[in-house]
XYZ file of C-alpha atoms in Angstrom:
664
model
C 9.011 -8.422 -4.147
C 7.702 -6.838 -7.429
C 5.799 -9.318 -10.279
C 6.088 -9.236 -13.790
C 3.815 -6.299 -14.955
C 1.020 -7.579 -17.419
C 1.423 -6.254 -20.798
C -1.603 -6.388 -22.755
C -2.745 -3.570 -24.576
C -6.308 -2.072 -23.660
C -8.492 -1.276 -26.818
C -7.793 2.188 -28.526
C -9.908 4.792 -27.491
C -13.418 5.766 -29.299
C -11.587 8.749 -31.112
C -10.198 6.406 -33.338
C -12.070 4.030 -35.552
C -10.386 0.865 -35.525
C -10.375 -2.356 -37.481
C -9.201 -6.161 -35.732
C -5.851 -6.235 -36.633
C -6.311 -8.880 -39.286
C -9.110 -7.545 -41.131
C -7.773 -5.664 -44.162
C -6.626 -7.046 -47.149
C -3.241 -6.463 -48.151
C -4.231 -6.098 -51.679
C -6.630 -3.122 -51.300
C -6.302 -1.012 -54.179
C -8.873 1.914 -53.209
C -7.634 3.795 -50.372
C -9.647 6.325 -48.570
C -8.127 9.774 -47.390
C -5.706 10.041 -44.707
C -6.312 9.811 -41.038
C -5.735 13.417 -40.394
C -6.526 15.678 -37.513
C -4.897 19.569 -36.755
C -2.368 18.042 -34.598
C -0.748 15.653 -37.539
C -1.798 12.291 -39.470
C -1.799 8.823 -37.978
C -0.178 6.087 -39.466
C -0.797 2.191 -39.286
C 1.775 -0.569 -39.430
C 0.807 -4.715 -39.768
C 3.007 -7.321 -40.715
C 0.138 -9.439 -41.447
C -2.383 -7.336 -43.878
C -0.125 -4.318 -44.531
C 1.330 -3.728 -47.797
C 4.469 -1.345 -48.156
C 2.748 -0.008 -51.135
C -0.632 1.319 -49.581
C -0.761 4.485 -48.083
C -0.778 3.690 -44.416
C -3.291 6.244 -43.449
C -6.045 3.995 -42.312
C -6.474 0.901 -40.246
C -7.552 -0.957 -43.263
C -4.221 0.283 -45.809
C -1.906 -0.117 -43.243
C 1.980 -0.628 -44.017
C 3.728 -3.894 -43.536
C 7.235 -3.226 -42.396
C 9.414 -1.137 -40.255
C 11.793 -0.395 -43.180
C 8.611 1.254 -44.981
C 8.178 3.399 -41.854
C 11.746 4.174 -41.630
C 11.366 5.673 -45.388
C 8.905 8.219 -44.518
C 9.369 11.554 -42.464
C 6.940 11.947 -40.062
C 5.355 15.443 -39.759
C 4.482 17.194 -36.236
C 1.303 15.943 -34.219
C 1.877 12.348 -36.643
C 1.325 9.186 -34.793
C 2.722 5.607 -35.951
C 0.238 2.783 -34.744
C 1.355 -0.687 -34.602
C -1.261 -3.523 -34.379
C -0.896 -5.157 -31.425
C -0.288 -8.906 -31.018
C 2.297 -8.797 -33.585
C 6.187 -9.230 -34.397
C 7.862 -6.537 -36.380
C 11.857 -7.846 -37.136
C 14.242 -5.422 -37.899
C 15.169 -1.999 -36.799
C 12.458 1.242 -36.288
C 14.512 4.065 -37.091
C 12.221 6.933 -38.171
C 12.986 10.707 -39.031
C 11.374 13.881 -38.993
C 10.610 15.691 -35.681
C 7.604 16.978 -33.595
C 7.059 20.263 -31.725
C 6.538 20.605 -28.036
C 2.859 21.590 -28.768
C 2.511 18.507 -31.572
C 5.345 15.463 -30.757
C 5.538 12.508 -32.595
C 4.113 9.081 -31.341
C 4.346 5.447 -31.658
C 2.392 3.479 -29.986
C -0.398 0.656 -30.743
C -3.838 0.029 -31.861
C -6.192 -2.781 -31.536
C -6.539 -5.381 -28.634
C -3.627 -8.296 -27.282
C -0.108 -8.005 -26.324
C 1.942 -5.044 -26.916
C 3.670 -5.097 -30.459
C 6.795 -6.786 -30.472
C 10.202 -5.252 -32.064
C 12.367 -7.880 -32.410
C 15.821 -6.590 -33.514
C 17.102 -10.308 -33.656
C 20.420 -9.507 -33.281
C 20.822 -8.127 -36.419
C 20.919 -4.174 -35.397
C 22.706 -2.421 -32.432
C 19.872 -1.469 -31.521
C 15.978 -2.189 -31.790
C 14.839 1.268 -32.164
C 16.778 4.321 -32.744
C 16.069 7.941 -32.214
C 18.841 9.790 -33.860
C 18.752 13.640 -33.825
C 15.214 13.654 -33.337
C 13.123 16.028 -30.869
C 9.731 15.402 -29.159
C 9.394 11.889 -30.187
C 7.158 9.385 -27.506
C 7.276 6.019 -27.550
C 4.660 4.455 -26.003
C 3.396 0.451 -25.113
C 5.709 -1.267 -27.114
C 7.633 -4.477 -26.343
C 11.125 -4.269 -27.535
C 13.976 -7.564 -27.551
C 17.037 -7.320 -29.241
C 18.943 -10.759 -28.881
C 19.605 -14.689 -29.982
C 21.654 -15.720 -27.310
C 24.835 -14.434 -28.775
C 27.638 -12.231 -27.248
C 27.656 -8.925 -29.350
C 26.690 -6.401 -27.192
C 22.772 -5.027 -28.081
C 20.254 -2.017 -27.040
C 16.706 -2.223 -27.030
C 15.971 1.459 -27.172
C 18.773 4.205 -28.322
C 18.676 7.785 -28.402
C 21.067 9.190 -29.826
C 22.553 13.028 -30.734
C 25.098 14.641 -32.485
C 26.341 18.112 -33.141
C 23.094 19.329 -33.063
C 22.603 21.575 -29.524
C 19.886 20.880 -27.672
C 17.251 18.114 -28.193
C 13.649 18.424 -26.320
C 11.178 16.187 -25.528
C 11.589 12.726 -26.132
C 9.514 10.377 -23.743
C 10.098 6.263 -23.365
C 6.980 5.272 -21.391
C 5.068 2.124 -21.097
C 7.480 -0.317 -22.416
C 8.581 -3.839 -22.085
C 12.305 -4.633 -23.126
C 14.122 -7.717 -22.568
C 16.394 -10.034 -23.870
C 19.290 -8.189 -25.039
C 22.557 -10.213 -26.304
C 25.728 -9.324 -24.628
C 28.473 -11.202 -22.860
C 27.041 -13.174 -19.439
C 30.669 -13.088 -17.480
C 31.174 -11.846 -14.487
C 33.956 -9.233 -15.077
C 32.041 -8.307 -18.389
C 30.583 -5.223 -18.469
C 29.451 -2.931 -21.618
C 27.794 1.034 -20.581
C 27.538 1.257 -24.637
C 24.740 -1.492 -24.259
C 21.403 -0.967 -22.502
C 17.769 -1.652 -22.489
C 17.568 2.153 -23.190
C 20.772 3.865 -23.877
C 20.508 7.523 -24.258
C 23.590 9.248 -25.410
C 25.446 12.379 -27.100
C 28.589 12.310 -29.465
C 30.747 14.767 -31.312
C 32.322 18.047 -30.228
C 31.669 20.749 -32.373
C 28.000 21.923 -31.236
C 27.389 21.142 -27.746
C 24.186 18.749 -27.585
C 22.409 18.175 -24.637
C 18.673 16.797 -24.027
C 16.306 18.674 -22.500
C 13.342 17.750 -20.487
C 13.550 13.686 -21.051
C 10.970 11.414 -19.534
C 11.449 7.806 -19.176
C 8.185 6.290 -17.075
C 6.225 3.049 -16.412
C 8.959 0.962 -18.338
C 10.030 -3.260 -17.339
C 13.521 -3.595 -18.413
C 15.123 -6.975 -17.567
C 17.613 -9.685 -19.050
C 20.418 -7.027 -20.662
C 23.851 -8.264 -20.388
C 24.563 -4.701 -19.419
C 22.884 -1.736 -18.404
C 19.334 -1.123 -17.650
C 18.943 2.569 -18.124
C 21.808 4.721 -19.070
C 22.932 7.867 -20.468
C 26.157 9.560 -20.966
C 27.906 12.182 -23.680
C 31.061 13.430 -24.875
C 30.351 17.044 -23.952
C 31.723 15.442 -19.948
C 35.260 17.645 -19.206
C 35.542 19.127 -16.099
C 37.180 18.868 -12.889
C 40.015 16.735 -14.504
C 37.845 13.901 -16.022
C 38.569 14.088 -19.360
C 37.368 10.829 -20.966
C 34.304 7.928 -20.556
C 34.851 4.520 -20.277
C 37.258 2.404 -22.311
C 34.665 0.113 -23.418
C 33.192 2.810 -25.702
C 36.316 3.254 -27.415
C 35.972 6.990 -28.454
C 38.549 8.991 -29.652
C 39.941 11.449 -27.022
C 39.351 14.006 -29.477
C 36.237 13.899 -29.232
C 35.205 15.242 -26.160
C 34.406 18.848 -24.957
C 33.373 20.881 -22.063
C 30.941 19.448 -19.817
C 27.307 20.417 -21.042
C 24.820 18.344 -19.674
C 21.446 17.147 -20.003
C 18.990 18.752 -18.083
C 15.776 18.169 -16.688
C 15.720 14.353 -16.934
C 12.762 12.190 -15.471
C 13.239 8.504 -14.812
C 10.320 7.364 -12.679
C 8.167 4.116 -12.116
C 10.013 2.135 -13.920
C 10.913 -1.703 -13.070
C 14.561 -2.655 -13.889
C 15.835 -5.979 -13.059
C 18.012 -8.872 -13.551
C 20.477 -6.559 -15.571
C 24.415 -7.277 -15.971
C 25.494 -3.944 -14.722
C 23.896 -0.906 -13.452
C 20.155 -0.489 -13.197
C 19.455 3.178 -13.641
C 22.523 5.354 -14.119
C 22.789 9.016 -15.700
C 25.646 10.332 -16.615
C 26.399 13.959 -17.774
C 23.027 15.487 -16.072
C 21.946 18.210 -14.318
C 18.577 18.860 -12.134
C 17.756 14.993 -12.758
C 14.690 13.482 -10.622
C 14.767 9.727 -10.254
C 11.969 8.439 -8.328
C 9.517 5.479 -7.493
C 11.757 2.865 -9.477
C 12.056 -0.632 -8.562
C 15.863 -1.923 -9.061
C 16.120 -5.731 -8.322
C 18.857 -8.238 -9.113
C 21.393 -6.106 -10.588
C 25.170 -6.310 -11.616
C 24.932 -10.272 -12.049
C 27.899 -9.949 -13.912
C 29.590 -6.741 -12.698
C 31.048 -4.896 -10.097
C 28.317 -2.176 -10.341
C 25.562 -0.072 -8.575
C 21.739 -0.498 -8.702
C 21.376 3.684 -9.329
C 24.379 5.398 -9.573
C 25.310 9.127 -11.406
C 28.328 11.053 -12.572
C 29.141 14.147 -14.087
C 25.830 15.252 -12.265
C 24.755 18.680 -10.860
C 21.771 18.587 -8.271
C 20.615 14.789 -8.701
C 17.442 13.776 -6.794
C 16.995 10.234 -5.766
C 13.701 9.615 -4.227
C 11.214 6.555 -3.173
C 13.090 4.033 -4.947
C 13.742 0.410 -3.836
C 17.053 -1.376 -4.750
C 17.363 -4.948 -3.422
C 19.685 -8.065 -4.950
C 22.869 -6.540 -5.991
C 25.404 -9.578 -5.700
C 28.416 -9.454 -3.323
C 31.479 -8.413 -5.135
C 34.198 -7.852 -2.737
C 35.191 -5.479 -0.601
C 35.665 -1.764 -1.975
C 33.887 -3.194 -5.319
C 30.633 -1.448 -5.607
C 27.469 -3.450 -5.483
C 25.574 -1.035 -3.374
C 22.031 0.408 -3.679
C 23.247 3.608 -4.392
C 26.555 5.485 -5.574
C 27.086 9.512 -6.065
C 30.051 9.166 -8.222
C 32.982 11.260 -10.451
C 32.236 14.849 -10.325
C 28.715 14.430 -8.682
C 27.204 17.795 -6.849
C 24.542 18.322 -4.541
C 22.940 14.859 -5.121
C 19.518 14.294 -2.839
C 19.048 10.809 -1.507
C 16.150 10.568 0.289
C 12.903 8.229 1.341
C 14.693 5.299 -0.111
C 13.992 1.647 0.840
C 17.196 -0.455 0.069
C 18.041 -4.124 1.356
C 19.534 -7.540 0.376
C 22.415 -6.045 -1.424
C 25.612 -7.599 -1.426
C 27.766 -4.622 -1.211
C 26.039 -2.130 1.209
C 23.661 0.486 0.861
C 25.859 3.493 -0.301
C 29.220 4.342 -1.703
C 30.879 7.948 -3.031
C 33.820 8.020 -4.910
C 35.292 10.516 -7.637
C 38.428 11.479 -9.644
C 40.474 13.829 -10.626
C 39.557 17.252 -8.717
C 36.128 16.354 -8.665
C 33.921 16.027 -5.427
C 31.280 13.393 -4.849
C 29.070 15.883 -2.861
C 25.694 14.598 -1.040
C 22.596 14.432 1.725
C 21.445 11.245 2.529
C 17.975 11.267 4.795
C 15.478 9.440 5.655
C 16.262 6.269 4.154
C 16.107 2.711 5.475
C 18.873 0.033 4.841
C 17.571 -3.369 6.096
C 19.431 -6.513 5.684
C 22.374 -5.106 3.505
C 25.975 -6.679 3.392
C 29.410 -5.681 3.373
C 30.535 -1.993 4.148
C 26.514 -0.060 4.480
C 28.338 2.949 3.730
C 31.535 3.734 1.941
C 33.451 6.756 1.216
C 36.319 6.821 -0.673
C 38.463 8.898 -3.122
C 37.414 13.040 -3.265
C 34.175 12.149 -1.251
C 33.536 15.831 0.290
C 30.295 16.938 1.966
C 28.152 14.040 2.542
C 25.232 14.693 4.936
C 24.155 11.848 6.701
C 20.868 12.096 9.001
C 17.853 10.780 9.686
C 18.561 7.067 8.354
C 17.534 3.981 9.738
C 20.264 1.130 9.206
C 18.961 -2.617 10.354
C 22.037 -4.874 10.348
C 21.352 -8.447 11.771
C 23.378 -10.661 13.375
C 26.345 -12.059 11.446
C 24.936 -15.385 12.110
C 22.340 -14.927 10.018
C 23.254 -12.461 7.275
C 23.250 -13.921 3.648
C 25.658 -11.578 2.715
C 29.416 -10.898 4.020
C 29.331 -8.175 6.630
C 32.366 -5.882 7.473
C 31.587 -2.368 8.479
C 28.803 0.265 9.173
C 31.105 2.836 7.536
C 34.297 2.181 5.698
C 36.794 4.983 4.296
C 39.080 4.528 1.525
C 41.673 6.929 0.267
C 40.900 10.726 1.218
C 36.675 11.665 2.196
C 36.534 14.672 4.246
C 33.546 16.581 5.772
C 31.181 13.598 6.038
C 28.691 13.571 9.264
C 26.367 11.110 10.688
C 23.517 13.119 12.540
C 20.401 11.982 13.668
C 20.428 8.471 12.637
C 19.173 5.300 14.340
C 21.512 2.211 13.649
C 20.418 -1.245 15.075
C 23.985 -3.494 14.723
C 23.316 -6.662 15.579
C 26.486 -7.561 13.795
C 28.701 -5.434 15.802
C 30.190 -3.978 12.967
C 33.000 -1.206 13.198
C 33.149 2.310 12.343
C 36.015 3.790 10.412
C 36.295 8.023 11.823
C 38.936 9.350 9.361
C 37.235 12.404 7.816
C 34.059 11.455 9.568
C 31.786 13.320 12.591
C 29.250 11.406 14.098
C 26.888 13.354 16.469
C 23.605 12.379 18.194
C 22.981 9.253 16.766
C 21.124 6.235 18.170
C 23.293 3.224 18.905
C 21.432 -0.017 19.487
C 24.411 -2.796 19.287
C 27.917 -3.022 18.989
C 30.517 -0.243 19.121
C 29.859 3.226 19.431
C 32.162 5.585 17.587
C 33.451 9.090 18.826
C 30.052 10.497 18.943
C 30.148 14.019 20.980
C 25.878 13.089 21.998
C 25.993 9.124 21.447
C 22.713 7.784 22.434
C 22.472 4.119 23.655
C 19.133 3.526 24.695
C 16.744 1.113 23.540
C 14.999 1.776 19.933
C 11.855 -0.153 20.631
C 11.054 -0.171 16.882
C 7.513 -1.934 15.996
C 8.611 -4.753 13.953
C 12.240 -4.353 12.385
C 13.592 -6.173 9.848
C 10.638 -7.153 8.605
C 9.891 -4.906 5.902
C 8.923 -6.999 2.323
C 8.632 -3.579 0.149
C 8.950 0.250 0.038
C 5.187 0.504 0.929
C 5.720 -1.709 4.096
C 8.172 0.081 6.330
C 5.947 0.641 9.551
C 7.781 -1.843 11.192
C 10.630 1.087 11.669
C 8.651 2.809 13.406
C 9.703 4.177 17.062
C 7.090 2.963 20.259
C 6.637 4.708 23.334
C 9.311 4.929 25.482
C 11.836 4.834 22.452
C 15.169 6.195 23.104
C 14.901 7.695 19.695
C 11.590 9.333 20.705
C 12.246 13.563 20.412
C 15.889 13.048 20.689
C 16.872 14.816 17.191
C 19.019 17.573 17.022
C 17.248 20.562 15.103
C 18.763 20.562 11.190
C 17.589 23.568 9.231
C 15.929 22.608 5.672
C 15.051 19.070 6.866
C 12.655 18.001 4.185
C 9.630 18.613 6.492
C 8.480 14.943 6.477
C 9.766 11.481 7.033
C 9.705 8.254 4.563
C 6.228 7.535 5.385
C 5.181 11.027 4.696
C 4.637 11.606 8.511
C 5.111 15.479 9.085
C 8.098 16.420 11.360
C 7.238 18.761 13.944
C 7.907 22.324 13.503
C 8.555 23.190 17.189
C 9.200 20.766 18.758
C 12.275 17.702 18.376
C 11.905 14.953 15.829
C 12.908 11.603 16.265
C 15.655 9.715 15.280
C 16.040 7.677 12.282
C 13.739 7.744 9.086
C 10.617 7.120 10.803
C 8.235 9.276 13.082
C 6.277 7.718 15.744
C 2.847 7.785 14.824
C 1.580 10.784 14.965
C -0.438 11.781 18.096
C -0.029 8.520 19.821
C 3.172 6.747 20.170
C 5.276 9.023 22.298
C 3.773 11.944 21.794
C 4.330 14.941 24.451
C 1.566 15.488 26.203
C 0.010 18.407 28.075
C -1.820 18.768 30.841
C -3.325 21.802 32.549
C -4.851 22.924 36.220
C -6.555 26.122 34.585
C -9.465 23.998 32.677
C -10.039 25.078 29.399
C -12.452 27.555 27.769
C -11.112 27.509 24.359
C -9.437 25.143 21.947
C -7.588 22.117 23.894
C -4.497 21.717 25.832
C -2.981 19.489 23.426
C -2.858 22.577 21.004
C -0.029 23.139 22.725
C 2.285 20.120 21.938
C 0.894 19.845 18.436
C 3.651 21.661 16.496
C 1.687 24.297 15.041
C 1.576 27.825 16.331
C -1.623 28.824 14.526
C -3.755 26.807 16.732
C -3.778 27.356 20.712
C -5.378 26.513 23.892
C -7.012 29.312 26.396
C -8.206 28.359 30.115
C -11.333 28.568 32.031
C -12.617 32.405 32.696
C -11.706 33.736 35.010
C -8.101 31.968 35.158
C -7.567 30.998 38.381
C -3.940 31.788 39.537
C -1.649 30.258 40.745
C -2.368 27.323 38.270
C 0.125 25.053 36.474
C 0.836 23.679 32.840
C 2.505 20.348 32.733
C 4.808 18.811 29.743
C 4.937 14.915 29.932
C 7.986 14.437 27.140
C 7.341 10.684 27.389
C 11.059 9.845 27.552
C 14.007 11.341 29.837
C 15.626 13.924 27.567
C 18.231 16.663 28.299
C 16.784 20.028 28.366
C 18.321 23.450 28.319
C 15.606 25.629 27.768
C 11.663 26.045 27.764
C 9.844 28.500 24.624
C 6.157 30.276 25.153
C 4.719 31.024 21.874
C 1.729 33.318 22.770
C -0.520 35.711 20.394
C -2.292 38.384 22.073
C 0.135 38.524 24.635
C -0.397 41.524 26.304
C -3.992 40.441 26.838
C -3.866 36.872 27.454
C 0.218 35.737 28.231
C 1.819 34.593 30.902
C 3.908 37.252 33.033
C 5.826 35.644 35.764
C 5.984 31.751 36.218
C 8.265 28.611 38.031
C 9.914 26.457 35.983
C 10.121 23.141 37.735
C 11.552 19.572 36.508
C 10.521 16.092 37.824
C 13.530 13.930 39.159
C 11.496 10.612 39.343
C 10.067 11.515 42.934
C 9.345 15.105 43.349
C 9.309 18.411 41.735
C 12.410 20.539 41.926
C 12.344 24.473 41.269
C 15.059 25.647 38.252
C 13.808 28.985 37.694
C 11.697 31.216 39.889
C 9.588 34.247 39.364
C 10.854 34.163 35.636
C 9.340 37.403 34.434
C 7.259 37.254 30.592
C 6.729 41.003 28.624
C 4.800 40.585 25.840
C 5.192 43.586 22.709
C 1.879 43.391 21.111
C -1.927 42.007 21.446
C -2.469 40.878 18.085
C -2.549 37.512 16.029
C 0.958 37.996 15.506
C 2.708 35.172 17.980
C 5.708 35.794 19.646
C 8.052 33.746 21.354
C 9.610 34.257 24.878
C 12.788 31.480 25.879
C 13.645 30.754 29.467
C 16.965 29.372 29.805
C 17.600 26.941 32.695
C 20.782 27.561 35.064
C 22.141 24.049 33.967
C 20.895 21.667 31.745
C 18.741 18.921 33.165
C 17.816 15.572 32.331
C 14.026 14.906 32.680
C 10.522 12.950 31.221
C 8.363 16.145 32.623
C 8.450 19.823 33.197
C 6.137 21.691 34.804
C 5.380 25.488 34.483
C 3.826 27.419 37.748
C 1.553 30.261 36.437
C 1.718 33.015 39.349
C 0.891 36.000 37.217
C -0.839 36.742 33.494
C -2.145 39.134 31.193
C -6.137 38.591 31.843
C -7.756 41.663 29.590
C -10.371 38.811 28.657
C -10.176 37.072 32.259
C -8.997 33.894 30.634
C -4.878 33.083 29.768
C -3.636 31.412 26.338
C -0.843 29.679 25.070
C -0.094 28.435 21.666
C 2.925 26.500 22.037
C 5.497 25.148 24.529
C 8.437 23.727 23.738
C 11.771 22.774 25.269
C 15.367 22.374 23.799
């Protein structure tokens, strides 16, 4: 479980000549020249030693208040530095815009705790960036509450009818203590730690390249991070949420903000959603931790809507409450009008509503690929597919459900269907279902999943063997997931169907084999050890290693001793029984060293059985280009070992060779 981050401001670098906070006299009358560089001017603010009649351009002549800073129109490259260890009441609402080459920055100077900007519930938002571009907020503490019930916001970034708005960066902020209604059933998407919104309907307006990273957001009665826009109409979705009180005449056609990155934030103890981008395209949400969201609403840890090509990866979400069946409180949600979402490499645990929900409205679909995620001890309905779900592909995930008697949350189903979902597929997943939860099937296709415990849904290639995981159910964080590795003898090993464009790696970063089948679930067996196929030969080794033919790389090879003494054998131990239909040989310099006649044999537990006799292999080249030849068995055979008896080969250089030997 994450601990609260430390918020000490480091000493400003040597490029600035600084005085310790409080050493300058507010009555100074002789001002040195402004601190100016080619990039702009640096201004200073100190509520103890400052004076609003000063020029504010040196640490010894700082301004005193936020209203003084708000009066100034900043220029590209300018910096506003707030003295550390100070509290700044009111609202920061600056003017002026930077450029891509010279953004405007608000940060701190001196040593000690971060400057505290305290709205004290006197303003809707403590920091307001309105119709500004190329601004960076870095290293501030922000609050806006006194315990009241009026909805408040920490940082609001707002734009209206001005076209594209580039270059907003919010980083290293500690935002907490937002007022609002702390009552179950009360929520407001117009209130958040960070609120990004677009209004208007005369000039299509949207943010580009916004970065929100390395922030901690806590104790907000509504959202942690949210974005939305009145430029949202498409596919039958014509209005935003009622609590915003936006006139229906203000909405315009869908115009998303683009290139938003939300990275490495810690959002915790919030009343509604943790992270929630809406009206966006090509958004990246990664390496965030969302803890204990939805404390007062039926919301979701991380969700998105009006969204195209959203990537959600390497996040941890936990502690969402149970709000009731069919009432969200999951870790993730592809919501209204969300196209082509990618949810991968995430860790979800102990969420009362489950792992994932998809739901939409009007004619809009909710489509997604969900892969290489781990769900541990989530409750309720692990997967929920509701209105307009269309095209959700779920593969290579690991789901761990403890017995009902030990669960801290109500448990109902692994897959729950509401209304009219379609084109939902489960493939290559590993599901440990100790609570014996059922699966809905309407609009859902199951194929080649491993079901460990509980009922088995209609699955044309279901596996029910022992998963033999290292230490399932014991993960403590997103960086502690090795307990889900399959051990030798696991039914998950080398049992996956091939999936084109499968991402190439598992949740731990282990590469998926390029040629041989992958393991089921989110975690592959340890590379080169547990469960990996083993090759042996009677032909000896003169070049390379025989292990090269099962390393998944056609760029590596094995060569026999010179001369090659035929007949000889090459044996493949698959380590676990599996169904075989064919064997493929990959070779370079095939006309010089490739096998030309082989028998194919399989092990039946007591003896070798010949399946194909005198299979001939003709090679087209004698170059470094790798060629492949496949021998198809007369009928599928389940076996744990396969052997090639090499009867003849091209021996231009005396030896024989092979780059890769794979089975399917």
